Tab-separated table of C-alpha atoms in Angstrom:
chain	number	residue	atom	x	y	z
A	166	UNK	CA	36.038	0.741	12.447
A	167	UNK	CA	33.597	-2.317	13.227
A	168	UNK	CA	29.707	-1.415	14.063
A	169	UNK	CA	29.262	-2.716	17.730
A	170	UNK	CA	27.319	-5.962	17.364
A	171	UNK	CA	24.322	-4.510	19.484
A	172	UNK	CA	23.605	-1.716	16.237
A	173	UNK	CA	23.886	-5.315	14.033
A	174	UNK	CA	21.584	-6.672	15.420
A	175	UNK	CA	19.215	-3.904	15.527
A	176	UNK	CA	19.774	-3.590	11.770
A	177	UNK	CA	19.110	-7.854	11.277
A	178	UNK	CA	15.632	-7.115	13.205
A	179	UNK	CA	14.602	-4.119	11.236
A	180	UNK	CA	15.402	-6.287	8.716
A	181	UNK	CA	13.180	-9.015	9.594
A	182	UNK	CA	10.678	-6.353	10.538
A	183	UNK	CA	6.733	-7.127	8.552
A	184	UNK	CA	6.659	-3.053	8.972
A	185	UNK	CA	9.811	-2.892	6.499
A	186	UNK	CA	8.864	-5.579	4.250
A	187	UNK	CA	5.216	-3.959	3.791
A	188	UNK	CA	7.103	-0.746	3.189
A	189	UNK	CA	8.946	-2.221	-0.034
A	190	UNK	CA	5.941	-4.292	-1.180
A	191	UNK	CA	3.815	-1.086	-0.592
A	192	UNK	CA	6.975	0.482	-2.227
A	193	UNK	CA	6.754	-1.212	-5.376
A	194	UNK	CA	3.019	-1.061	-5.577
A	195	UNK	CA	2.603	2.332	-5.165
A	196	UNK	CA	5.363	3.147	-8.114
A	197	UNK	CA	2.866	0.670	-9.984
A	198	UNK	CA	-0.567	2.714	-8.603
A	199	UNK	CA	0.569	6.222	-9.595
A	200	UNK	CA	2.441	4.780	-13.385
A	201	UNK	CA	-1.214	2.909	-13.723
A	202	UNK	CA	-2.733	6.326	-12.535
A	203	UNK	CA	-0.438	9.074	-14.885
A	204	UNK	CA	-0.603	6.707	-18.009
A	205	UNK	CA	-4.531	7.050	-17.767
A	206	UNK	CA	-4.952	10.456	-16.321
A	207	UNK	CA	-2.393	12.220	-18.927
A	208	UNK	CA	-1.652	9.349	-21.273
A	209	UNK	CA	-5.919	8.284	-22.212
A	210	UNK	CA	-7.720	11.110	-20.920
A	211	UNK	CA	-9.333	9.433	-18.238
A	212	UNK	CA	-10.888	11.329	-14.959
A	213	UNK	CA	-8.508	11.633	-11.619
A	214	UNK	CA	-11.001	9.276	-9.957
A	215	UNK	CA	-11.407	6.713	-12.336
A	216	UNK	CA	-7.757	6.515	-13.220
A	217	UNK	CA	-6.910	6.592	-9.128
A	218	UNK	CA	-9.189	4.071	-8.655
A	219	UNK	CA	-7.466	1.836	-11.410
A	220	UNK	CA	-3.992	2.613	-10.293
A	221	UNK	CA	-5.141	1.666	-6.798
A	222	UNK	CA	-6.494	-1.779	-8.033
A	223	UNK	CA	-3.514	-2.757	-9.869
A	224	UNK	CA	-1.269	-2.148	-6.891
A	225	UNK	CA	-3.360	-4.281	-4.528
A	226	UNK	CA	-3.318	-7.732	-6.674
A	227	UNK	CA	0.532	-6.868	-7.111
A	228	UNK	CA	0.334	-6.341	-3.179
A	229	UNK	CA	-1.667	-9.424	-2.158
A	230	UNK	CA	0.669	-11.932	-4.177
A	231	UNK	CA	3.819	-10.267	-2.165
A	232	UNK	CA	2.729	-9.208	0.716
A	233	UNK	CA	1.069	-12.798	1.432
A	234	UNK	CA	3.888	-14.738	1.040
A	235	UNK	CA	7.155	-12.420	1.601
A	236	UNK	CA	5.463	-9.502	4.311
A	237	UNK	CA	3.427	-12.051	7.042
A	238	UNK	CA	4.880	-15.382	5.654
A	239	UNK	CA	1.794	-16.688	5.590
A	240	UNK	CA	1.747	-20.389	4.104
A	241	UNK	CA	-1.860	-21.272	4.815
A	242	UNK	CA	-4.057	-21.683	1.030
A	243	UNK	CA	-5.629	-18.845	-0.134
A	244	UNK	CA	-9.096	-19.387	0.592
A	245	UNK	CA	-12.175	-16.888	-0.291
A	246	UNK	CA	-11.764	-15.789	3.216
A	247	UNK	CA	-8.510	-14.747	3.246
A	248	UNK	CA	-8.845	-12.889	-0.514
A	249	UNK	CA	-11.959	-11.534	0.754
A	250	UNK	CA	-10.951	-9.561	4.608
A	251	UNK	CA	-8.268	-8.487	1.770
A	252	UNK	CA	-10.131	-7.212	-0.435
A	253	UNK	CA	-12.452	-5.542	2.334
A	254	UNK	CA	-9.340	-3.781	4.022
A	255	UNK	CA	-8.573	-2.671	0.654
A	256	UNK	CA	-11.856	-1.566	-0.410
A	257	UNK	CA	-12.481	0.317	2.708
A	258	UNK	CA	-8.877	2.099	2.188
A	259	UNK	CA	-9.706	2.750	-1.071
A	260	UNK	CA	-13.430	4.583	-0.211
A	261	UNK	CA	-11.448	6.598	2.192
A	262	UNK	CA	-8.707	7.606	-0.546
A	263	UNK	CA	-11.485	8.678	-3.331
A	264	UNK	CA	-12.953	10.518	-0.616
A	265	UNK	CA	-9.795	12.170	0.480
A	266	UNK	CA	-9.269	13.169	-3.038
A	267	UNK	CA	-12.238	14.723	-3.507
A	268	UNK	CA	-11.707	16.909	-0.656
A	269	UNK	CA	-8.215	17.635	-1.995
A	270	UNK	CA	-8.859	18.348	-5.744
A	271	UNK	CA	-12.536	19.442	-5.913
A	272	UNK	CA	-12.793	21.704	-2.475
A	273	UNK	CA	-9.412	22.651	-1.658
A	274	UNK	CA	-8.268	22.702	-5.710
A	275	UNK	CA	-5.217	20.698	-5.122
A	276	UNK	CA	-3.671	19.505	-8.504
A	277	UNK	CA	-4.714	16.159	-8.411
A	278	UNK	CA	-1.173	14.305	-9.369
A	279	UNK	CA	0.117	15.740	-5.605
A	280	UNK	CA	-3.543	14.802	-4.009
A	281	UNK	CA	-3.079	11.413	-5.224
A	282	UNK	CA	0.657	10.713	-3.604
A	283	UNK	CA	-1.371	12.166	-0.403
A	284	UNK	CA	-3.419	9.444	-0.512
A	285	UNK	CA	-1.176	7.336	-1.417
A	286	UNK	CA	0.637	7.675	1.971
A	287	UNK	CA	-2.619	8.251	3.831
A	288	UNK	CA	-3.764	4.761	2.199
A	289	UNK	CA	-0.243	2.885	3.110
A	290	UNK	CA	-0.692	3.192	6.943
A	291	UNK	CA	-4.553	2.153	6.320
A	292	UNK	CA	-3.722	-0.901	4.998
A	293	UNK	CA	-0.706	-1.882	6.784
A	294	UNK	CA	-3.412	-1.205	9.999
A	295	UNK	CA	-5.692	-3.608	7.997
A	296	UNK	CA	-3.692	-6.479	6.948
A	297	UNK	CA	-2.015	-7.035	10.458
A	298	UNK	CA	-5.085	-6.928	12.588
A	299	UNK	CA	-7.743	-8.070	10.074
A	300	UNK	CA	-5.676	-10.234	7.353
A	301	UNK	CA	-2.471	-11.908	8.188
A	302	UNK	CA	-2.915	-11.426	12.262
């Protein structure tokens, strides 16, 4: 049975969707945030919001290098500019995220290995938000 060529290319756009490609980057950064933030939490005794933070930093450089040239395609230098809105988007995502976690763990007593996947996802649509509009527009 052959897919009608109207659901292929549906699937080619997805495909060439920036939403999808974040997803994976974001993917593969995230698996790198949370290993970053269990190996210090459990593995070195660090605090949740130390090691989140740390986990969180890793994943954006590993997020900038992909999602600047495979997500937006963008082939204009890196300049201070464009690391810095970055950074910004990032920063801002990541005050939000600490202070999500705090709500989660310290008043609601959330254990904070699930808190920190919540922000994780909260965090993902922030800075997908954040690079289109303010980063790669």
């Amino acid at each position: 049975m052959a897919i009608p060529a109207r659901h292929l290319e549906r699937l080619r756009s997805i495909g060439d969707s920036r939403l999808l490609r974040f997803l994976v980057v974001g993917g593969v950064a995230t698996l790198i945030n949370y290993a970053v933030f269990y190996m210090l939490f459990r593995g070195a005794g660090v605090g949740d919001k130390a090691a989140s933070a740390s986990g969180f930093l890793t994943g954006v450089v590993v997020g900038y290098v992909f999602n600047k040239s495979w997500t937006f395609r963008h082939t204009g230098a890196t300049s201070f500019a464009l690391v810095g809105k970055y950074l910004l988007v990032y920063l801002a995502s990541l005050v939000m995220s600490l202070g999500l976690l705090y709500v989660l763990v310290d008043l609601v007593g959330m254990d904070p290995r699930v808190a920190n996947v919540i922000c994780i996802l909260f965090t993902t649509c922030t800075n997908f938000a954040g690079t289109k509009m303010v980063v790669f527009r």
